[in-house]
Amino acid sequence: MFGREKKNSSSESSLRNEPQFPNNYYDPYIGRAVNNENDDDLHLQFPPSRERRLLTKIDIRVIPVLSIIYLLAFLDRTNIANASVFGLQDELALKNTQYNTALTIFFVPYIVFEIPSNILLKKLKPHATRFLLGLAETGMFPGSFYLIGMWYRRFEAQKRYSFFFGSTSLAGAFGGLLASAIGKMDYMNGYRGWRWIFILEGVLTAVVAIVFFFIIPDFPENAKWLDEEERTHIQARLRKDQGDSAAERSIGFRDVINVFKDYKPIQTQFHSVPPWAASFTFAMIVAYFSDKLKHRFAFTILPISLAIAGFAILINVHNNHRLQYGALFMVTMGVYSAMPVIVCWFNMNLGGHHRRAVGTAWQIGFGNIGGIIATYSFLPRDKPKFYRPGYAICISFICLSAVGCVVYAGSLVVQNRRRERAPRNLGLTQYEKTEMGDMNPEYRYLL
């Protein structure tokens, strides 16, 4: 589904004699410290052709299901903006910042319950999170990233993350088209167009949710659609890449503490489609080369720079609609390409179920604070000033993101070099290595 994964034909024994990763890049053989009788025979048990078929099977079973669910979840979350275009604020007589407050209310539980949701995801298995999604959408995004991260090796993950995250771009494009069509139902049966948007899109999500409850994939250890040999192989190849996942280990409050420690309405909708579509295409190109080169840092900075350039145009140019529209392409392509790389980069550098579940939820939850800030960034009173305050806020936070990426990359280089210089045999038991996850001295981070 995402292209063939290249196999290294040289033997592991010959690789052991080579210098140990002097460039501080990702160690593809980190799992060799984990003694498992299956690891040395992976290629014998599953030749490249069979492994490609297995990977395709996983791609078809895992990624589309999660992508469709998140597309609908994102569509339902953002359809209030389309509803606003079709009379929501006028009919409900929303004034001043009341509309912005309505947007903000969504993010309060969305942020607070990110980490508890991922802990429950580990306990209840993934398909049970549809209940959480019905109660609140909080578990969808971090839970999906967490689940994807437990199926793929680190240099295979970026294309899958970006495809999944790209569903938000498709939701933006699809939402605009759908809203433009539904908007034509204005006053049908006495209902304004904004009500029809909520009704029809809500019914679609409810129907899909019922069907997908029965087909959403579980973790590799519990996947009934794999045979025993396939499950064993998937777990072995992940151990070889990331170390022991500690799938049988429960997640508690101490793990949380440990991770912390360490124009017209119709025209408007149609014009929103191309930038979203372009962002999906660009995100997949970025993801492909990021996986191919087994590198993340540069593929966060380049899209971020593109987004900064786009916002710089929007904050300074106010009378050239074509240039401003082109800047929207730059913003969406930059932001929606950088974000999945950043999430994948951090998520796949965390070792084990317990650290990845908590760390992913923390990252997504903290990031969603931006949703609250965003609802008050573009206020009607700023329209005479061409929304300069809002654009300034966007540029500031994107620059902060770039700084964060630089600091994170620097810390990974330091950690990898420090571990290269440290004694290799510390006498750690397998249990201790599993508990430490990526804090294991034998673990190497992907830059």
Short mmCIF file of N, CA, C and O in Angstrom, two decimals, residues 286-414:
data_model
loop_
_atom_site.label_atom_id
_atom_site.label_comp_id
_atom_site.label_asym_id
_atom_site.label_seq_id
_atom_site.Cartn_x
_atom_site.Cartn_y
_atom_site.Cartn_z
N VAL A 286 6.68 14.36 1.55
CA VAL A 286 7.60 14.56 2.68
C VAL A 286 7.77 13.27 3.46
O VAL A 286 8.88 12.88 3.83
N ALA A 287 6.67 12.57 3.71
CA ALA A 287 6.73 11.33 4.48
C ALA A 287 7.55 10.26 3.76
O ALA A 287 8.33 9.53 4.38
N TYR A 288 7.38 10.18 2.45
CA TYR A 288 8.11 9.18 1.67
C TYR A 288 9.62 9.37 1.81
O TYR A 288 10.36 8.43 2.11
N PHE A 289 10.08 10.59 1.62
CA PHE A 289 11.52 10.84 1.68
C PHE A 289 12.04 10.77 3.12
O PHE A 289 13.19 10.39 3.35
N SER A 290 11.19 11.12 4.09
CA SER A 290 11.61 11.01 5.49
C SER A 290 11.86 9.56 5.87
O SER A 290 12.85 9.24 6.54
N ASP A 291 10.96 8.66 5.45
CA ASP A 291 11.16 7.23 5.70
C ASP A 291 12.33 6.68 4.90
O ASP A 291 13.13 5.88 5.40
N LYS A 292 12.44 7.10 3.66
CA LYS A 292 13.49 6.59 2.78
C LYS A 292 14.87 6.94 3.33
O LYS A 292 15.80 6.12 3.29
N LEU A 293 15.02 8.15 3.84
CA LEU A 293 16.30 8.61 4.37
C LEU A 293 16.46 8.31 5.86
O LEU A 293 17.51 8.59 6.44
N LYS A 294 15.41 7.77 6.49
CA LYS A 294 15.44 7.45 7.92
C LYS A 294 15.86 8.66 8.74
O LYS A 294 16.73 8.60 9.61
N HIS A 295 15.21 9.77 8.44
CA HIS A 295 15.56 11.03 9.07
C HIS A 295 14.29 11.86 9.26
O HIS A 295 13.39 11.81 8.42
N ARG A 296 14.21 12.60 10.34
CA ARG A 296 13.00 13.38 10.64
C ARG A 296 13.28 14.90 10.73
O ARG A 296 12.49 15.69 10.26
N PHE A 297 14.38 15.28 11.35
CA PHE A 297 14.60 16.68 11.70
C PHE A 297 14.45 17.63 10.51
O PHE A 297 13.70 18.61 10.56
N ALA A 298 15.16 17.34 9.43
CA ALA A 298 15.11 18.24 8.26
C ALA A 298 13.70 18.32 7.68
O ALA A 298 13.30 19.36 7.15
N PHE A 299 12.94 17.23 7.83
CA PHE A 299 11.60 17.19 7.27
C PHE A 299 10.56 17.83 8.20
O PHE A 299 9.36 17.81 7.91
N THR A 300 11.01 18.35 9.33
CA THR A 300 10.16 19.24 10.13
C THR A 300 10.49 20.70 9.83
O THR A 300 9.60 21.53 9.69
N ILE A 301 11.77 20.99 9.68
CA ILE A 301 12.21 22.38 9.48
C ILE A 301 11.80 22.91 8.12
O ILE A 301 11.34 24.06 8.00
N LEU A 302 11.93 22.11 7.07
CA LEU A 302 11.59 22.58 5.73
C LEU A 302 10.10 22.93 5.59
O LEU A 302 9.76 24.02 5.12
N PRO A 303 9.17 22.05 6.00
CA PRO A 303 7.75 22.44 5.93
C PRO A 303 7.42 23.62 6.84
O PRO A 303 6.60 24.47 6.48
N ILE A 304 8.04 23.67 8.03
CA ILE A 304 7.80 24.80 8.92
C ILE A 304 8.22 26.10 8.25
O ILE A 304 7.53 27.13 8.33
N SER A 305 9.36 26.08 7.56
CA SER A 305 9.83 27.28 6.86
C SER A 305 8.85 27.70 5.77
O SER A 305 8.60 28.90 5.56
N LEU A 306 8.27 26.71 5.09
CA LEU A 306 7.27 27.01 4.06
C LEU A 306 6.04 27.68 4.67
O LEU A 306 5.51 28.65 4.11
N ALA A 307 5.60 27.18 5.82
CA ALA A 307 4.44 27.77 6.49
C ALA A 307 4.73 29.18 6.97
O ALA A 307 3.87 30.07 6.87
N ILE A 308 5.92 29.40 7.50
CA ILE A 308 6.30 30.75 7.95
C ILE A 308 6.26 31.72 6.78
O ILE A 308 5.76 32.85 6.90
N ALA A 309 6.78 31.30 5.62
CA ALA A 309 6.76 32.16 4.44
C ALA A 309 5.32 32.48 4.03
O ALA A 309 4.99 33.62 3.66
N GLY A 310 4.44 31.48 4.11
CA GLY A 310 3.03 31.72 3.77
C GLY A 310 2.37 32.72 4.70
O GLY A 310 1.67 33.64 4.24
N PHE A 311 2.58 32.56 6.00
CA PHE A 311 2.00 33.51 6.95
C PHE A 311 2.60 34.91 6.80
O PHE A 311 1.93 35.92 7.03
N ALA A 312 3.88 34.97 6.45
CA ALA A 312 4.53 36.27 6.24
C ALA A 312 3.86 37.03 5.10
O ALA A 312 3.69 38.26 5.16
N ILE A 313 3.47 36.30 4.05
CA ILE A 313 2.74 36.93 2.95
C ILE A 313 1.38 37.41 3.42
O ILE A 313 0.96 38.55 3.13
N LEU A 314 0.67 36.57 4.16
CA LEU A 314 -0.69 36.92 4.59
C LEU A 314 -0.70 38.12 5.54
O LEU A 314 -1.67 38.91 5.52
N ILE A 315 0.34 38.26 6.34
CA ILE A 315 0.34 39.36 7.30
C ILE A 315 0.73 40.69 6.65
O ILE A 315 0.44 41.76 7.19
N ASN A 316 1.35 40.62 5.46
CA ASN A 316 1.84 41.84 4.83
C ASN A 316 1.11 42.21 3.54
O ASN A 316 1.10 43.38 3.16
N VAL A 317 0.52 41.24 2.87
CA VAL A 317 -0.14 41.49 1.58
C VAL A 317 -1.66 41.45 1.78
O VAL A 317 -2.19 40.44 2.26
N HIS A 318 -2.34 42.53 1.40
CA HIS A 318 -3.78 42.60 1.65
C HIS A 318 -4.59 42.99 0.40
O HIS A 318 -5.81 43.12 0.49
N ASN A 319 -3.93 43.16 -0.72
CA ASN A 319 -4.66 43.62 -1.91
C ASN A 319 -4.35 42.79 -3.15
O ASN A 319 -4.61 43.21 -4.27
N ASN A 320 -3.75 41.64 -2.97
CA ASN A 320 -3.44 40.75 -4.08
C ASN A 320 -4.01 39.38 -3.75
O ASN A 320 -3.37 38.55 -3.10
N HIS A 321 -5.24 39.15 -4.19
CA HIS A 321 -5.94 37.93 -3.81
C HIS A 321 -5.27 36.66 -4.33
O HIS A 321 -5.30 35.62 -3.67
N ARG A 322 -4.68 36.72 -5.49
CA ARG A 322 -4.02 35.54 -6.03
C ARG A 322 -2.81 35.16 -5.20
O ARG A 322 -2.58 33.97 -4.91
N LEU A 323 -2.03 36.16 -4.83
CA LEU A 323 -0.86 35.89 -3.99
C LEU A 323 -1.29 35.41 -2.60
O LEU A 323 -0.68 34.48 -2.04
N GLN A 324 -2.34 36.01 -2.07
CA GLN A 324 -2.84 35.58 -0.76
C GLN A 324 -3.36 34.14 -0.82
O GLN A 324 -3.15 33.36 0.11
N TYR A 325 -4.03 33.80 -1.91
CA TYR A 325 -4.54 32.43 -2.06
C TYR A 325 -3.38 31.45 -2.18
O TYR A 325 -3.40 30.35 -1.62
N GLY A 326 -2.34 31.86 -2.91
CA GLY A 326 -1.14 31.03 -3.00
C GLY A 326 -0.49 30.84 -1.63
O GLY A 326 0.03 29.76 -1.33
N ALA A 327 -0.54 31.88 -0.80
CA ALA A 327 0.03 31.79 0.55
C ALA A 327 -0.73 30.76 1.39
O ALA A 327 -0.14 30.10 2.25
N LEU A 328 -2.03 30.63 1.16
CA LEU A 328 -2.81 29.62 1.87
C LEU A 328 -2.31 28.22 1.54
O LEU A 328 -2.27 27.33 2.40
N PHE A 329 -1.94 28.00 0.28
CA PHE A 329 -1.34 26.71 -0.10
C PHE A 329 -0.06 26.47 0.69
O PHE A 329 0.18 25.37 1.19
N MET A 330 0.77 27.51 0.80
CA MET A 330 2.04 27.37 1.51
C MET A 330 1.80 27.05 2.99
O MET A 330 2.49 26.21 3.58
N VAL A 331 0.81 27.69 3.59
CA VAL A 331 0.52 27.48 5.01
C VAL A 331 0.02 26.05 5.24
O VAL A 331 0.53 25.33 6.12
N THR A 332 -0.99 25.63 4.48
CA THR A 332 -1.54 24.29 4.70
C THR A 332 -0.53 23.20 4.36
O THR A 332 -0.41 22.21 5.08
N MET A 333 0.22 23.38 3.29
CA MET A 333 1.22 22.39 2.91
C MET A 333 2.32 22.29 3.96
O MET A 333 2.79 21.20 4.29
N GLY A 334 2.72 23.44 4.51
CA GLY A 334 3.77 23.43 5.52
C GLY A 334 3.32 22.85 6.85
O GLY A 334 3.94 21.93 7.39
N VAL A 335 2.21 23.38 7.36
CA VAL A 335 1.73 22.96 8.68
C VAL A 335 1.32 21.50 8.68
O VAL A 335 1.70 20.72 9.57
N TYR A 336 0.55 21.09 7.68
CA TYR A 336 0.01 19.73 7.68
C TYR A 336 1.01 18.70 7.15
O TYR A 336 0.68 17.52 7.07
N SER A 337 2.21 19.13 6.80
CA SER A 337 3.30 18.19 6.51
C SER A 337 4.23 18.06 7.72
O SER A 337 4.74 16.98 8.01
N ALA A 338 4.45 19.18 8.40
CA ALA A 338 5.37 19.16 9.55
C ALA A 338 4.76 18.44 10.75
O ALA A 338 5.45 17.68 11.44
N MET A 339 3.48 18.64 10.99
CA MET A 339 2.87 18.10 12.21
C MET A 339 2.94 16.58 12.30
O MET A 339 3.35 16.05 13.34
N PRO A 340 2.56 15.83 11.25
CA PRO A 340 2.67 14.37 11.39
C PRO A 340 4.11 13.88 11.56
O PRO A 340 4.35 12.88 12.22
N VAL A 341 5.07 14.60 10.97
CA VAL A 341 6.47 14.22 11.16
C VAL A 341 6.89 14.44 12.61
O VAL A 341 7.55 13.59 13.21
N ILE A 342 6.48 15.57 13.18
CA ILE A 342 6.83 15.86 14.57
C ILE A 342 6.22 14.83 15.50
O ILE A 342 6.88 14.32 16.41
N VAL A 343 4.94 14.51 15.28
CA VAL A 343 4.27 13.53 16.15
C VAL A 343 4.91 12.15 16.00
O VAL A 343 5.19 11.46 16.98
N CYS A 344 5.17 11.74 14.76
CA CYS A 344 5.79 10.44 14.51
C CYS A 344 7.19 10.39 15.11
O CYS A 344 7.58 9.39 15.72
N TRP A 345 7.95 11.44 14.94
CA TRP A 345 9.33 11.52 15.43
C TRP A 345 9.38 11.27 16.93
O TRP A 345 10.14 10.44 17.42
N PHE A 346 8.56 11.99 17.67
CA PHE A 346 8.56 11.85 19.12
C PHE A 346 7.98 10.51 19.56
O PHE A 346 8.53 9.81 20.41
N ASN A 347 6.86 10.13 18.93
CA ASN A 347 6.17 8.90 19.31
C ASN A 347 7.05 7.68 19.10
O ASN A 347 7.17 6.82 19.98
N MET A 348 7.69 7.57 17.93
CA MET A 348 8.48 6.40 17.61
C MET A 348 9.82 6.36 18.33
O MET A 348 10.52 5.35 18.30
N ASN A 349 10.21 7.45 18.96
CA ASN A 349 11.42 7.46 19.78
C ASN A 349 11.14 7.00 21.20
O ASN A 349 12.07 6.83 22.00
N LEU A 350 9.88 6.82 21.55
CA LEU A 350 9.52 6.31 22.87
C LEU A 350 9.45 4.79 22.82
O LEU A 350 8.84 4.22 21.93
N GLY A 351 10.09 4.13 23.78
CA GLY A 351 10.14 2.68 23.78
C GLY A 351 9.10 2.06 24.68
O GLY A 351 8.93 2.48 25.82
N GLY A 352 8.39 1.05 24.18
CA GLY A 352 7.45 0.30 25.00
C GLY A 352 6.06 0.89 25.04
O GLY A 352 5.85 2.09 24.83
N HIS A 353 5.08 0.03 25.31
CA HIS A 353 3.68 0.45 25.40
C HIS A 353 3.51 1.54 26.44
O HIS A 353 2.83 2.55 26.22
N HIS A 354 4.10 1.35 27.63
CA HIS A 354 3.81 2.24 28.75
C HIS A 354 4.31 3.65 28.49
O HIS A 354 3.60 4.61 28.78
N ARG A 355 5.50 3.81 27.92
CA ARG A 355 6.02 5.15 27.65
C ARG A 355 5.37 5.77 26.42
O ARG A 355 5.11 6.97 26.38
N ARG A 356 5.09 4.94 25.42
CA ARG A 356 4.49 5.49 24.20
C ARG A 356 3.04 5.92 24.42
O ARG A 356 2.60 6.94 23.89
N ALA A 357 2.29 5.16 25.19
CA ALA A 357 0.89 5.51 25.45
C ALA A 357 0.79 6.86 26.15
O ALA A 357 0.00 7.73 25.77
N VAL A 358 1.59 7.03 27.20
CA VAL A 358 1.54 8.27 27.97
C VAL A 358 2.16 9.42 27.20
O VAL A 358 1.61 10.53 27.14
N GLY A 359 3.33 9.17 26.59
CA GLY A 359 4.03 10.24 25.89
C GLY A 359 3.25 10.80 24.72
O GLY A 359 3.21 12.01 24.50
N THR A 360 2.62 9.92 23.94
CA THR A 360 1.83 10.37 22.80
C THR A 360 0.64 11.22 23.25
O THR A 360 0.35 12.27 22.67
N ALA A 361 -0.04 10.75 24.28
CA ALA A 361 -1.20 11.50 24.79
C ALA A 361 -0.77 12.85 25.34
O ALA A 361 -1.46 13.86 25.15
N TRP A 362 0.37 12.88 26.02
CA TRP A 362 0.88 14.15 26.55
C TRP A 362 1.18 15.12 25.41
O TRP A 362 0.80 16.29 25.46
N GLN A 363 1.85 14.64 24.38
CA GLN A 363 2.21 15.50 23.26
C GLN A 363 0.97 16.07 22.58
O GLN A 363 0.87 17.28 22.33
N ILE A 364 0.00 15.20 22.26
CA ILE A 364 -1.21 15.65 21.58
C ILE A 364 -2.04 16.55 22.49
O ILE A 364 -2.59 17.58 22.06
N GLY A 365 -2.16 16.15 23.76
CA GLY A 365 -2.96 16.94 24.69
C GLY A 365 -2.40 18.34 24.89
O GLY A 365 -3.14 19.33 24.84
N PHE A 366 -1.11 18.42 25.10
CA PHE A 366 -0.49 19.73 25.27
C PHE A 366 -0.62 20.56 24.00
O PHE A 366 -0.91 21.76 24.05
N GLY A 367 -0.45 19.91 22.85
CA GLY A 367 -0.56 20.63 21.59
C GLY A 367 -1.95 21.19 21.35
O GLY A 367 -2.10 22.24 20.72
N ASN A 368 -2.96 20.50 21.87
CA ASN A 368 -4.33 20.96 21.65
C ASN A 368 -4.70 22.19 22.47
O ASN A 368 -5.78 22.76 22.27
N ILE A 369 -3.81 22.60 23.36
CA ILE A 369 -4.01 23.90 24.01
C ILE A 369 -4.05 24.99 22.94
O ILE A 369 -4.71 26.01 23.08
N GLY A 370 -3.32 24.73 21.85
CA GLY A 370 -3.35 25.68 20.73
C GLY A 370 -4.74 25.88 20.18
O GLY A 370 -5.05 26.93 19.62
N GLY A 371 -5.60 24.85 20.32
CA GLY A 371 -6.98 25.01 19.85
C GLY A 371 -7.73 26.09 20.60
O GLY A 371 -8.55 26.82 20.03
N ILE A 372 -7.44 26.20 21.90
CA ILE A 372 -8.07 27.26 22.70
C ILE A 372 -7.54 28.62 22.28
O ILE A 372 -8.30 29.58 22.11
N ILE A 373 -6.22 28.70 22.09
CA ILE A 373 -5.62 29.97 21.68
C ILE A 373 -6.15 30.39 20.31
O ILE A 373 -6.45 31.56 20.07
N ALA A 374 -6.28 29.41 19.41
CA ALA A 374 -6.71 29.72 18.05
C ALA A 374 -8.11 30.31 17.99
O ALA A 374 -8.40 31.16 17.15
N THR A 375 -9.01 29.86 18.88
CA THR A 375 -10.39 30.35 18.82
C THR A 375 -10.50 31.83 19.14
O THR A 375 -11.50 32.47 18.79
N TYR A 376 -9.48 32.38 19.80
CA TYR A 376 -9.50 33.81 20.13
C TYR A 376 -8.44 34.59 19.34
O TYR A 376 -8.13 35.73 19.68
N SER A 377 -7.88 33.97 18.32
CA SER A 377 -6.82 34.63 17.56
C SER A 377 -7.36 35.49 16.42
O SER A 377 -6.78 36.54 16.11
N PHE A 378 -8.45 35.08 15.79
CA PHE A 378 -9.00 35.83 14.66
C PHE A 378 -10.40 36.33 15.05
O PHE A 378 -11.40 35.67 14.79
N LEU A 379 -10.42 37.46 15.68
CA LEU A 379 -11.67 38.04 16.19
C LEU A 379 -12.24 39.05 15.21
O LEU A 379 -11.48 39.70 14.46
N PRO A 380 -13.57 39.21 15.18
CA PRO A 380 -14.18 40.16 14.25
C PRO A 380 -13.63 41.58 14.39
O PRO A 380 -13.52 42.30 13.39
N ARG A 381 -13.27 41.97 15.61
CA ARG A 381 -12.77 43.34 15.79
C ARG A 381 -11.42 43.57 15.10
O ARG A 381 -11.00 44.72 14.92
N ASP A 382 -10.73 42.48 14.74
CA ASP A 382 -9.43 42.62 14.09
C ASP A 382 -9.54 42.68 12.57
O ASP A 382 -8.52 42.83 11.88
N LYS A 383 -10.75 42.59 12.04
CA LYS A 383 -10.93 42.60 10.59
C LYS A 383 -10.40 43.89 9.95
O LYS A 383 -9.74 43.82 8.91
N PRO A 384 -10.66 45.06 10.53
CA PRO A 384 -10.11 46.29 9.93
C PRO A 384 -8.59 46.30 9.86
O PRO A 384 -8.00 47.00 9.04
N LYS A 385 -7.95 45.54 10.73
CA LYS A 385 -6.48 45.45 10.74
C LYS A 385 -5.98 44.25 9.96
O LYS A 385 -4.82 43.83 10.10
N PHE A 386 -6.86 43.68 9.11
CA PHE A 386 -6.52 42.52 8.28
C PHE A 386 -6.07 41.32 9.12
O PHE A 386 -5.25 40.54 8.69
N TYR A 387 -6.62 41.22 10.32
CA TYR A 387 -6.33 40.09 11.22
C TYR A 387 -4.84 39.93 11.51
O TYR A 387 -4.34 38.82 11.69
N ARG A 388 -4.13 41.03 11.57
CA ARG A 388 -2.70 40.97 11.86
C ARG A 388 -2.39 40.28 13.19
O ARG A 388 -1.43 39.48 13.27
N PRO A 389 -3.15 40.55 14.27
CA PRO A 389 -2.85 39.84 15.54
C PRO A 389 -2.91 38.33 15.40
O PRO A 389 -2.06 37.61 15.92
N GLY A 390 -3.90 37.84 14.66
CA GLY A 390 -4.03 36.39 14.48
C GLY A 390 -2.86 35.81 13.71
O GLY A 390 -2.29 34.77 14.08
N TYR A 391 -2.48 36.47 12.62
CA TYR A 391 -1.34 35.98 11.85
C TYR A 391 -0.05 36.06 12.66
O TYR A 391 0.82 35.18 12.55
N ALA A 392 0.09 37.11 13.46
CA ALA A 392 1.28 37.23 14.30
C ALA A 392 1.37 36.09 15.31
O ALA A 392 2.45 35.55 15.57
N ILE A 393 0.22 35.73 15.86
CA ILE A 393 0.19 34.60 16.81
C ILE A 393 0.60 33.31 16.10
O ILE A 393 1.39 32.51 16.62
N CYS A 394 0.09 33.11 14.89
CA CYS A 394 0.42 31.90 14.13
C CYS A 394 1.92 31.82 13.85
O CYS A 394 2.55 30.77 14.04
N ILE A 395 2.50 32.93 13.37
CA ILE A 395 3.93 32.94 13.07
C ILE A 395 4.74 32.69 14.33
O ILE A 395 5.73 31.95 14.32
N SER A 396 4.32 33.28 15.44
CA SER A 396 5.06 33.12 16.70
C SER A 396 5.10 31.66 17.12
O SER A 396 6.16 31.13 17.50
N PHE A 397 3.97 30.99 17.05
CA PHE A 397 3.93 29.60 17.50
C PHE A 397 4.63 28.66 16.52
O PHE A 397 5.22 27.66 16.93
N ILE A 398 4.58 28.97 15.23
CA ILE A 398 5.31 28.14 14.28
C ILE A 398 6.81 28.29 14.50
O ILE A 398 7.56 27.30 14.44
N CYS A 399 7.26 29.51 14.77
CA CYS A 399 8.68 29.71 15.08
C CYS A 399 9.05 28.98 16.37
O CYS A 399 10.14 28.39 16.46
N LEU A 400 8.15 29.01 17.34
CA LEU A 400 8.40 28.26 18.58
C LEU A 400 8.52 26.76 18.28
O LEU A 400 9.35 26.07 18.88
N SER A 401 7.69 26.26 17.37
CA SER A 401 7.77 24.86 16.98
C SER A 401 9.12 24.55 16.36
O SER A 401 9.72 23.50 16.65
N ALA A 402 9.62 25.44 15.51
CA ALA A 402 10.93 25.23 14.89
C ALA A 402 12.02 25.19 15.95
O ALA A 402 12.93 24.33 15.90
N VAL A 403 11.95 26.10 16.91
CA VAL A 403 12.94 26.11 17.99
C VAL A 403 12.86 24.80 18.78
O VAL A 403 13.88 24.20 19.14
N GLY A 404 11.62 24.34 19.06
CA GLY A 404 11.45 23.09 19.78
C GLY A 404 12.07 21.92 19.03
O GLY A 404 12.69 21.04 19.65
N CYS A 405 11.91 21.89 17.71
CA CYS A 405 12.50 20.81 16.91
C CYS A 405 14.02 20.84 16.98
O CYS A 405 14.67 19.79 17.07
N VAL A 406 14.59 22.04 16.92
CA VAL A 406 16.05 22.17 17.00
C VAL A 406 16.56 21.69 18.36
O VAL A 406 17.54 20.93 18.45
N VAL A 407 15.88 22.10 19.42
CA VAL A 407 16.29 21.69 20.77
C VAL A 407 16.16 20.19 20.94
O VAL A 407 17.04 19.52 21.49
N TYR A 408 15.04 19.63 20.46
CA TYR A 408 14.81 18.19 20.58
C TYR A 408 15.87 17.41 19.79
O TYR A 408 16.44 16.43 20.30
N ALA A 409 16.16 17.85 18.56
CA ALA A 409 17.18 17.17 17.75
C ALA A 409 18.54 17.24 18.44
O ALA A 409 19.29 16.25 18.47
N GLY A 410 18.87 18.42 18.99
CA GLY A 410 20.14 18.56 19.69
C GLY A 410 20.24 17.62 20.88
O GLY A 410 21.29 17.02 21.13
N SER A 411 19.14 17.48 21.62
CA SER A 411 19.15 16.60 22.79
C SER A 411 19.31 15.14 22.38
O SER A 411 19.96 14.36 23.07
N LEU A 412 18.75 14.76 21.22
CA LEU A 412 18.90 13.39 20.74
C LEU A 412 20.36 13.10 20.36
O LEU A 412 20.89 12.03 20.65
N VAL A 413 20.99 14.06 19.69
CA VAL A 413 22.39 13.90 19.32
C VAL A 413 23.25 13.72 20.56
O VAL A 413 24.11 12.83 20.64
N VAL A 414 23.00 14.55 21.57
CA VAL A 414 23.76 14.47 22.81
C VAL A 414 23.55 13.12 23.49
O VAL A 414 24.51 12.47 23.94
#
